[in-house]
Amino acid sequence: MSHTDFDQRPILVFWETTKACLLSCKHCRAEAISHALPGELNTQESLEFVESLKEFGKPYPVLIFTGGDPLMKIDVFEIAKRAREIGVPLGFSPSVTPNLNHESASLLKRLGVSTVSISLDGAFPKTHEFIRGVQNHFEQTINAIQMLVSMGFKVQVNTTVMANNLYELPYIVKLLKTLKVAIWEVFFLIKVGRGISLEEIAPQEYEDVMHFLYEVSRYDMIVRTVEAPFFRRVVEWRNAGSVPPQYAPKEVYLKLSKKLRELLGEPFSEPKAQSVGTRDGKGVIFVAHNGDVYPSGFLPYPLGNVRRKTLAQIYRENELLRDIRASRFYGKCGICEFKDVCGGSRARAYAKYADPLGEDPACVYTPSGKL
């Protein structure tokens, strides 16, 4: 996967199949609603979009059905079936609602879906349900994870880190280990959609959490980050045993790692911290419910529409995407020696400066180059 030519193809295509969703999560990038919006790709357009992924050539990118809630798109199984027939690998990111049940999960299994991602934003009901806005949703989420694991799915849990749940992270890890979750994908808040009302953590706290996540990966758990590509810089330092003294982790890391060891004992595996050099628009691309294409779901900068151009054409030809993939950034991201492997969060730069090529305000690192 790390040898993919990201100028030619992404490894992940996130498709917001529908805006419809029964939840109203406080941090969601989408303004989800209980029904499909006008303009959603219809069945024929959806099938044509899926077929167009063959233009990338093999290996085809993984198509992640997301939303809203993909299980609320009435033709989703027909479309997924066609994707599998042409050899496109699939992932699903459903909401935990009554739509996610043994019957729908069995359909996903028959379609060859191997990985399902579920969101869990707290180790305790109060925190998770504050974010999700649904009473008893914590218990429903745990039950859904247990069902999916028992059915043989590789379950990925997505957690958005914010001030509300920062110190619950070790307890979330303990819970995931108990539930036999294979992958933890840790999202970092971008103030878009309903997420503008929530509090981000501070830059030094980001840095401390990166070191903590490296520790988590030593408990036989695959750890990935979303909108925190500077995790790769920390992974590189930690793997080499050469963290510069001025960037040594501080108080938040010490508290989190101490609690992690209290809950799980000493680390017992080689690190499984994933560090493929993708970022918004580089190896990752997002298609909205109406066919609009963005660098990612958290970066609402329109690049084109799959009704007018194929996704491969947009991905390969768009000038902004070419700049992102070539690391043509401003500020300290533009001179950083880690700009290829990291490159900063393009979504956070856009949210802060209205410039997707700006520097990432959450990164504490000062590059060795000069501005």
Short mmCIF file of C-alpha atoms in Angstrom, two decimals:
data_model
loop_
_atom_site.label_atom_id
_atom_site.label_comp_id
_atom_site.label_asym_id
_atom_site.label_seq_id
_atom_site.Cartn_x
_atom_site.Cartn_y
_atom_site.Cartn_z
CA MET A 1 0.00 0.00 0.00
CA SER A 2 2.82 2.40 0.81
CA HIS A 3 4.12 1.99 -2.79
CA THR A 4 0.93 3.34 -4.37
CA ASP A 5 1.50 6.26 -6.74
CA PHE A 6 -0.74 8.81 -5.04
CA ASP A 7 -0.55 11.10 -8.08
CA GLN A 8 -2.45 8.46 -10.04
CA ARG A 9 -4.78 6.86 -7.54
CA PRO A 10 -6.04 7.12 -3.97
CA ILE A 11 -6.12 4.15 -1.67
CA LEU A 12 -9.39 5.25 -0.05
CA VAL A 13 -12.49 6.79 -1.62
CA PHE A 14 -15.00 7.96 0.96
CA TRP A 15 -18.50 8.17 -0.48
CA GLU A 16 -21.17 10.03 1.44
CA THR A 17 -23.93 7.86 0.03
CA THR A 18 -26.68 9.93 1.64
CA LYS A 19 -27.22 12.77 4.08
CA ALA A 20 -29.96 10.79 5.79
CA CYS A 21 -29.17 9.77 9.37
CA LEU A 22 -31.20 9.24 12.51
CA LEU A 23 -28.49 10.74 14.74
CA SER A 24 -27.53 14.36 15.42
CA CYS A 25 -23.96 14.01 16.62
CA LYS A 26 -22.45 17.24 17.92
CA HIS A 27 -19.10 16.87 16.14
CA CYS A 28 -20.32 15.64 12.75
CA ARG A 29 -19.01 17.41 9.65
CA ALA A 30 -22.40 16.78 8.04
CA GLU A 31 -25.73 18.44 8.76
CA ALA A 32 -27.42 15.06 8.70
CA ILE A 33 -31.20 14.70 8.47
CA SER A 34 -33.78 11.94 8.63
CA HIS A 35 -34.33 11.74 4.86
CA ALA A 36 -32.38 11.97 1.63
CA LEU A 37 -31.86 15.45 0.19
CA PRO A 38 -32.79 16.41 -3.36
CA GLY A 39 -29.80 16.02 -5.64
CA GLU A 40 -28.53 12.76 -4.13
CA LEU A 41 -27.02 10.47 -6.76
CA ASN A 42 -29.77 8.16 -7.96
CA THR A 43 -29.31 4.45 -8.52
CA GLN A 44 -28.09 4.73 -12.10
CA GLU A 45 -25.73 7.60 -11.28
CA SER A 46 -24.41 5.70 -8.29
CA LEU A 47 -23.75 2.60 -10.38
CA GLU A 48 -21.98 4.72 -13.00
CA PHE A 49 -19.85 6.31 -10.29
CA VAL A 50 -18.87 2.88 -8.96
CA GLU A 51 -18.07 1.66 -12.48
CA SER A 52 -15.88 4.71 -13.05
CA LEU A 53 -13.53 3.61 -10.27
CA LYS A 54 -12.12 1.07 -12.72
CA GLU A 55 -10.47 4.04 -14.45
CA PHE A 56 -7.93 4.19 -11.61
CA GLY A 57 -6.69 0.75 -12.62
CA LYS A 58 -5.79 -2.09 -10.30
CA PRO A 59 -5.41 -2.26 -7.41
CA TYR A 60 -8.68 -0.38 -7.16
CA PRO A 61 -9.08 1.99 -4.21
CA VAL A 62 -11.18 0.84 -1.27
CA LEU A 63 -14.65 2.36 -1.47
CA ILE A 64 -15.90 3.37 1.98
CA PHE A 65 -19.67 3.72 2.19
CA THR A 66 -20.32 6.50 4.69
CA GLY A 67 -22.89 9.21 5.24
CA GLY A 68 -25.11 10.26 6.99
CA ASP A 69 -25.90 6.61 7.42
CA PRO A 70 -25.27 4.45 4.33
CA LEU A 71 -27.87 1.97 5.54
CA MET A 72 -30.49 4.68 4.94
CA LYS A 73 -29.73 4.79 1.20
CA ILE A 74 -32.47 2.59 -0.19
CA ASP A 75 -30.39 1.10 -3.00
CA VAL A 76 -27.14 0.73 -1.06
CA PHE A 77 -26.96 -3.07 -1.24
CA GLU A 78 -27.55 -3.10 -4.99
CA ILE A 79 -24.75 -0.60 -5.46
CA ALA A 80 -22.40 -2.44 -3.10
CA LYS A 81 -23.12 -5.69 -4.95
CA ARG A 82 -22.08 -4.10 -8.24
CA ALA A 83 -18.89 -2.73 -6.70
CA ARG A 84 -17.91 -6.19 -5.50
CA GLU A 85 -18.73 -7.72 -8.91
CA ILE A 86 -16.15 -5.49 -10.57
CA GLY A 87 -13.59 -6.10 -7.85
CA VAL A 88 -13.73 -2.87 -5.86
CA PRO A 89 -13.00 -3.60 -2.17
CA LEU A 90 -15.58 -2.23 0.25
CA GLY A 91 -15.78 -0.81 3.74
CA PHE A 92 -18.88 0.39 5.57
CA SER A 93 -19.29 3.08 8.21
CA PRO A 94 -22.89 2.79 9.41
CA SER A 95 -24.51 4.69 12.23
CA VAL A 96 -25.58 2.71 15.27
CA THR A 97 -29.35 2.80 14.84
CA PRO A 98 -32.01 0.09 14.48
CA ASN A 99 -30.95 -0.13 10.80
CA LEU A 100 -27.73 -1.82 11.92
CA ASN A 101 -28.93 -5.26 12.94
CA HIS A 102 -28.13 -8.90 12.32
CA GLU A 103 -30.03 -8.91 9.03
CA SER A 104 -28.26 -5.90 7.52
CA ALA A 105 -24.89 -7.07 8.84
CA SER A 106 -25.48 -10.49 7.26
CA LEU A 107 -26.13 -8.78 3.92
CA LEU A 108 -22.83 -6.90 4.26
CA LYS A 109 -21.10 -10.18 5.04
CA ARG A 110 -22.52 -11.84 1.93
CA LEU A 111 -21.32 -8.90 -0.14
CA GLY A 112 -17.78 -9.55 0.99
CA VAL A 113 -17.47 -6.55 3.30
CA SER A 114 -14.71 -7.39 5.76
CA THR A 115 -14.27 -4.14 7.72
CA VAL A 116 -16.98 -2.11 9.43
CA SER A 117 -16.26 1.07 11.33
CA ILE A 118 -18.31 2.18 14.31
CA SER A 119 -18.04 5.47 16.20
CA LEU A 120 -17.48 5.48 19.95
CA ASP A 121 -16.61 8.82 21.52
CA GLY A 122 -16.37 8.02 25.20
CA ALA A 123 -15.58 5.23 27.59
CA PHE A 124 -18.72 5.96 29.58
CA PRO A 125 -22.36 6.55 28.63
CA LYS A 126 -22.46 10.19 29.75
CA THR A 127 -19.63 11.28 27.44
CA HIS A 128 -20.64 9.25 24.40
CA GLU A 129 -24.32 10.19 24.67
CA PHE A 130 -23.49 13.89 25.10
CA ILE A 131 -21.84 13.69 21.68
CA ARG A 132 -24.39 11.40 20.03
CA GLY A 133 -27.48 13.05 21.45
CA VAL A 134 -29.34 9.76 21.95
CA GLN A 135 -30.19 8.20 25.31
CA ASN A 136 -28.88 4.63 25.79
CA HIS A 137 -26.75 4.97 22.65
CA PHE A 138 -23.61 3.86 24.49
CA GLU A 139 -25.13 0.47 25.28
CA GLN A 140 -26.44 0.17 21.72
CA THR A 141 -22.96 0.91 20.37
CA ILE A 142 -21.30 -1.70 22.58
CA ASN A 143 -23.92 -4.24 21.50
CA ALA A 144 -23.34 -3.40 17.83
CA ILE A 145 -19.58 -3.85 18.18
CA GLN A 146 -20.04 -7.20 19.93
CA MET A 147 -22.44 -8.37 17.22
CA LEU A 148 -20.07 -7.39 14.40
CA VAL A 149 -17.05 -8.99 16.08
CA SER A 150 -19.01 -12.21 16.69
CA MET A 151 -19.97 -12.29 13.00
CA GLY A 152 -16.33 -12.21 11.96
CA PHE A 153 -16.01 -8.61 10.80
CA LYS A 154 -12.81 -6.70 11.38
CA VAL A 155 -14.19 -3.88 13.47
CA GLN A 156 -12.63 -0.45 13.42
CA VAL A 157 -13.70 1.98 16.12
CA ASN A 158 -13.59 5.69 15.30
CA THR A 159 -13.13 8.13 18.18
CA THR A 160 -13.04 11.90 17.86
CA VAL A 161 -10.69 13.49 20.38
CA MET A 162 -11.80 16.77 21.93
CA ALA A 163 -11.56 18.49 25.28
CA ASN A 164 -14.66 16.60 26.48
CA ASN A 165 -13.09 13.15 26.28
CA LEU A 166 -9.32 13.72 26.40
CA TYR A 167 -8.73 11.99 29.73
CA GLU A 168 -11.05 9.09 28.89
CA LEU A 169 -8.75 7.84 26.13
CA PRO A 170 -7.00 5.15 28.24
CA TYR A 171 -10.38 3.85 29.37
CA ILE A 172 -11.55 3.71 25.74
CA VAL A 173 -8.47 1.62 24.89
CA LYS A 174 -9.26 -0.77 27.76
CA LEU A 175 -12.83 -1.09 26.49
CA LEU A 176 -11.70 -1.75 22.92
CA LYS A 177 -9.30 -4.46 24.03
CA THR A 178 -12.11 -6.09 26.01
CA LEU A 179 -14.35 -5.96 22.92
CA LYS A 180 -11.58 -7.45 20.69
CA VAL A 181 -11.53 -4.43 18.39
CA ALA A 182 -8.76 -4.68 15.78
CA ILE A 183 -8.30 -1.05 14.71
CA TRP A 184 -8.61 2.30 16.49
CA GLU A 185 -8.95 5.26 14.15
CA VAL A 186 -8.58 8.47 16.12
CA PHE A 187 -10.11 11.59 14.63
CA PHE A 188 -9.15 15.10 15.68
CA LEU A 189 -11.81 17.74 15.76
CA ILE A 190 -12.16 20.09 12.80
CA LYS A 191 -14.59 22.94 13.36
CA VAL A 192 -16.95 22.30 10.47
CA GLY A 193 -20.67 21.44 10.47
CA ARG A 194 -21.99 20.94 13.99
CA GLY A 195 -18.42 20.56 15.27
CA ILE A 196 -18.01 24.35 15.57
CA SER A 197 -19.67 24.22 19.00
CA LEU A 198 -17.08 21.85 20.52
CA GLU A 199 -13.71 22.61 22.04
CA GLU A 200 -10.50 21.47 20.38
CA ILE A 201 -7.52 20.43 22.44
CA ALA A 202 -4.43 22.68 22.50
CA PRO A 203 -1.37 22.13 20.24
CA GLN A 204 0.79 20.71 23.05
CA GLU A 205 -2.05 18.37 23.96
CA TYR A 206 -2.13 17.16 20.35
CA GLU A 207 1.58 16.39 20.59
CA ASP A 208 1.12 14.53 23.87
CA VAL A 209 -1.76 12.51 22.45
CA MET A 210 0.42 11.49 19.49
CA HIS A 211 2.97 9.99 21.88
CA PHE A 212 0.15 8.32 23.82
CA LEU A 213 -1.24 6.77 20.63
CA TYR A 214 2.18 5.36 19.85
CA GLU A 215 2.05 3.67 23.26
CA VAL A 216 -1.43 2.32 22.49
CA SER A 217 -0.11 0.72 19.30
CA ARG A 218 2.25 -1.37 21.47
CA TYR A 219 -0.75 -3.20 22.93
CA ASP A 220 -1.33 -5.17 19.72
CA MET A 221 -3.74 -2.60 18.30
CA ILE A 222 -3.54 -0.92 14.90
CA VAL A 223 -3.72 2.84 15.47
CA ARG A 224 -4.47 5.40 12.77
CA THR A 225 -5.14 9.10 12.93
CA VAL A 226 -7.42 11.38 10.92
CA GLU A 227 -6.56 15.08 10.61
CA ALA A 228 -3.39 14.59 12.65
CA PRO A 229 -0.76 13.54 10.11
CA PHE A 230 1.99 14.79 12.43
CA PHE A 231 1.47 11.45 14.17
CA ARG A 232 3.87 10.11 11.52
CA ARG A 233 6.60 12.49 12.66
CA VAL A 234 6.19 11.23 16.21
CA VAL A 235 6.15 7.61 15.02
CA GLU A 236 9.36 8.19 13.09
CA TRP A 237 11.03 9.69 16.15
CA ARG A 238 9.77 6.99 18.50
CA ASN A 239 10.75 4.13 16.20
CA ALA A 240 14.24 5.59 15.99
CA GLY A 241 14.39 6.30 19.73
CA SER A 242 15.32 9.89 18.98
CA VAL A 243 12.68 12.33 20.19
CA PRO A 244 14.32 15.79 20.36
CA PRO A 245 14.41 16.92 24.02
CA GLN A 246 12.42 20.07 23.32
CA TYR A 247 9.60 17.91 21.91
CA ALA A 248 9.56 15.33 24.66
CA PRO A 249 5.97 14.57 25.73
CA LYS A 250 4.66 16.49 28.69
CA GLU A 251 1.97 16.41 31.37
CA VAL A 252 -1.00 15.15 29.38
CA TYR A 253 1.03 12.27 27.93
CA LEU A 254 2.34 11.33 31.36
CA LYS A 255 -1.16 11.18 32.80
CA LEU A 256 -2.59 9.23 29.87
CA SER A 257 0.25 6.72 29.62
CA LYS A 258 0.31 6.15 33.39
CA LYS A 259 -3.41 5.34 33.38
CA LEU A 260 -2.98 3.11 30.32
CA ARG A 261 -0.40 1.03 32.15
CA GLU A 262 -2.58 0.83 35.23
CA LEU A 263 -5.41 -0.54 33.10
CA LEU A 264 -3.48 -2.84 30.72
CA GLY A 265 -0.06 -3.44 32.23
CA GLU A 266 3.17 -2.89 30.33
CA PRO A 267 3.14 -2.81 26.51
CA PHE A 268 3.63 -6.27 25.01
CA SER A 269 3.87 -5.96 21.21
CA GLU A 270 5.79 -4.25 18.47
CA PRO A 271 4.21 -0.88 17.61
CA LYS A 272 1.32 -0.98 15.13
CA ALA A 273 1.22 2.76 14.51
CA GLN A 274 0.26 3.24 10.87
CA SER A 275 2.32 5.89 9.11
CA VAL A 276 1.46 5.76 5.39
CA GLY A 277 1.97 9.30 4.07
CA THR A 278 -1.60 10.05 3.02
CA ARG A 279 -3.49 13.26 3.73
CA ASP A 280 -6.57 15.09 2.48
CA GLY A 281 -6.31 14.90 -1.30
CA LYS A 282 -3.26 12.63 -1.30
CA GLY A 283 -4.28 8.99 -1.28
CA VAL A 284 -7.67 10.00 0.13
CA ILE A 285 -10.62 11.62 -1.64
CA PHE A 286 -14.25 12.30 -0.69
CA VAL A 287 -17.41 12.21 -2.80
CA ALA A 288 -20.49 13.91 -1.38
CA HIS A 289 -24.07 12.69 -1.67
CA ASN A 290 -24.69 14.94 -4.69
CA GLY A 291 -21.49 13.97 -6.49
CA ASP A 292 -19.39 16.94 -5.41
CA VAL A 293 -15.76 15.98 -4.79
CA TYR A 294 -13.67 17.34 -1.89
CA PRO A 295 -10.14 16.55 -0.68
CA SER A 296 -11.79 15.03 2.41
CA GLY A 297 -15.07 15.14 4.26
CA PHE A 298 -13.61 17.69 6.65
CA LEU A 299 -12.33 20.00 3.89
CA PRO A 300 -15.38 21.39 2.06
CA TYR A 301 -13.42 22.84 -0.86
CA PRO A 302 -15.17 21.83 -4.12
CA LEU A 303 -13.01 20.23 -6.80
CA GLY A 304 -15.62 19.10 -9.31
CA ASN A 305 -18.57 16.73 -9.60
CA VAL A 306 -18.70 13.10 -10.72
CA ARG A 307 -21.78 13.88 -12.80
CA ARG A 308 -19.55 15.93 -15.11
CA LYS A 309 -16.12 14.30 -14.80
CA THR A 310 -14.98 10.93 -13.56
CA LEU A 311 -13.41 10.79 -10.14
CA ALA A 312 -10.12 9.69 -11.70
CA GLN A 313 -10.06 12.78 -13.91
CA ILE A 314 -10.77 15.08 -10.97
CA TYR A 315 -8.25 13.38 -8.70
CA ARG A 316 -5.45 13.42 -11.26
CA GLU A 317 -6.05 16.80 -12.92
CA ASN A 318 -7.24 19.22 -10.23
CA GLU A 319 -4.60 21.89 -9.53
CA LEU A 320 -5.25 22.11 -5.80
CA LEU A 321 -4.85 18.35 -5.44
CA ARG A 322 -1.62 18.50 -7.41
CA ASP A 323 -0.35 21.21 -5.04
CA ILE A 324 -1.34 19.15 -2.00
CA ARG A 325 0.37 16.03 -3.32
CA ALA A 326 3.49 18.03 -4.22
CA SER A 327 3.56 19.54 -0.69
CA ARG A 328 3.39 23.10 -2.03
CA PHE A 329 2.33 24.61 1.29
CA TYR A 330 2.70 27.99 2.94
CA GLY A 331 4.09 28.81 6.36
CA LYS A 332 6.08 26.29 8.32
CA CYS A 333 4.41 23.30 6.62
CA GLY A 334 6.01 24.47 3.37
CA ILE A 335 9.57 24.26 4.71
CA CYS A 336 9.18 21.30 7.05
CA GLU A 337 11.43 18.29 6.49
CA PHE A 338 8.39 16.12 7.32
CA LYS A 339 6.13 17.77 4.73
CA ASP A 340 5.95 14.69 2.52
CA VAL A 341 5.26 12.09 5.18
CA CYS A 342 3.08 14.53 7.16
CA GLY A 343 2.12 17.76 5.42
CA GLY A 344 -0.22 18.88 8.18
CA SER A 345 -4.00 18.78 8.21
CA ARG A 346 -5.24 20.55 5.09
CA ALA A 347 -8.73 20.64 6.62
CA ARG A 348 -7.53 22.42 9.76
CA ALA A 349 -5.52 24.91 7.70
CA TYR A 350 -8.65 25.65 5.68
CA ALA A 351 -10.86 25.95 8.77
CA LYS A 352 -8.38 28.36 10.40
CA TYR A 353 -7.06 30.39 7.48
CA ALA A 354 -9.53 29.68 4.63
CA ASP A 355 -6.52 28.32 2.73
CA PRO A 356 -6.14 24.56 2.20
CA LEU A 357 -2.41 25.10 1.51
CA GLY A 358 -1.76 26.98 4.76
CA GLU A 359 0.10 25.66 7.78
CA ASP A 360 -1.52 23.41 10.35
CA PRO A 361 -2.14 25.48 13.50
CA ALA A 362 -2.24 22.38 15.71
CA CYS A 363 1.37 21.36 15.09
CA VAL A 364 3.98 22.45 17.66
CA TYR A 365 6.99 21.49 15.57
CA THR A 366 9.34 24.22 14.32
CA PRO A 367 11.03 23.06 11.11
CA SER A 368 14.78 23.23 10.70
CA GLY A 369 14.34 25.34 7.55
CA LYS A 370 13.78 29.08 7.60
CA LEU A 371 10.60 30.98 6.76
#
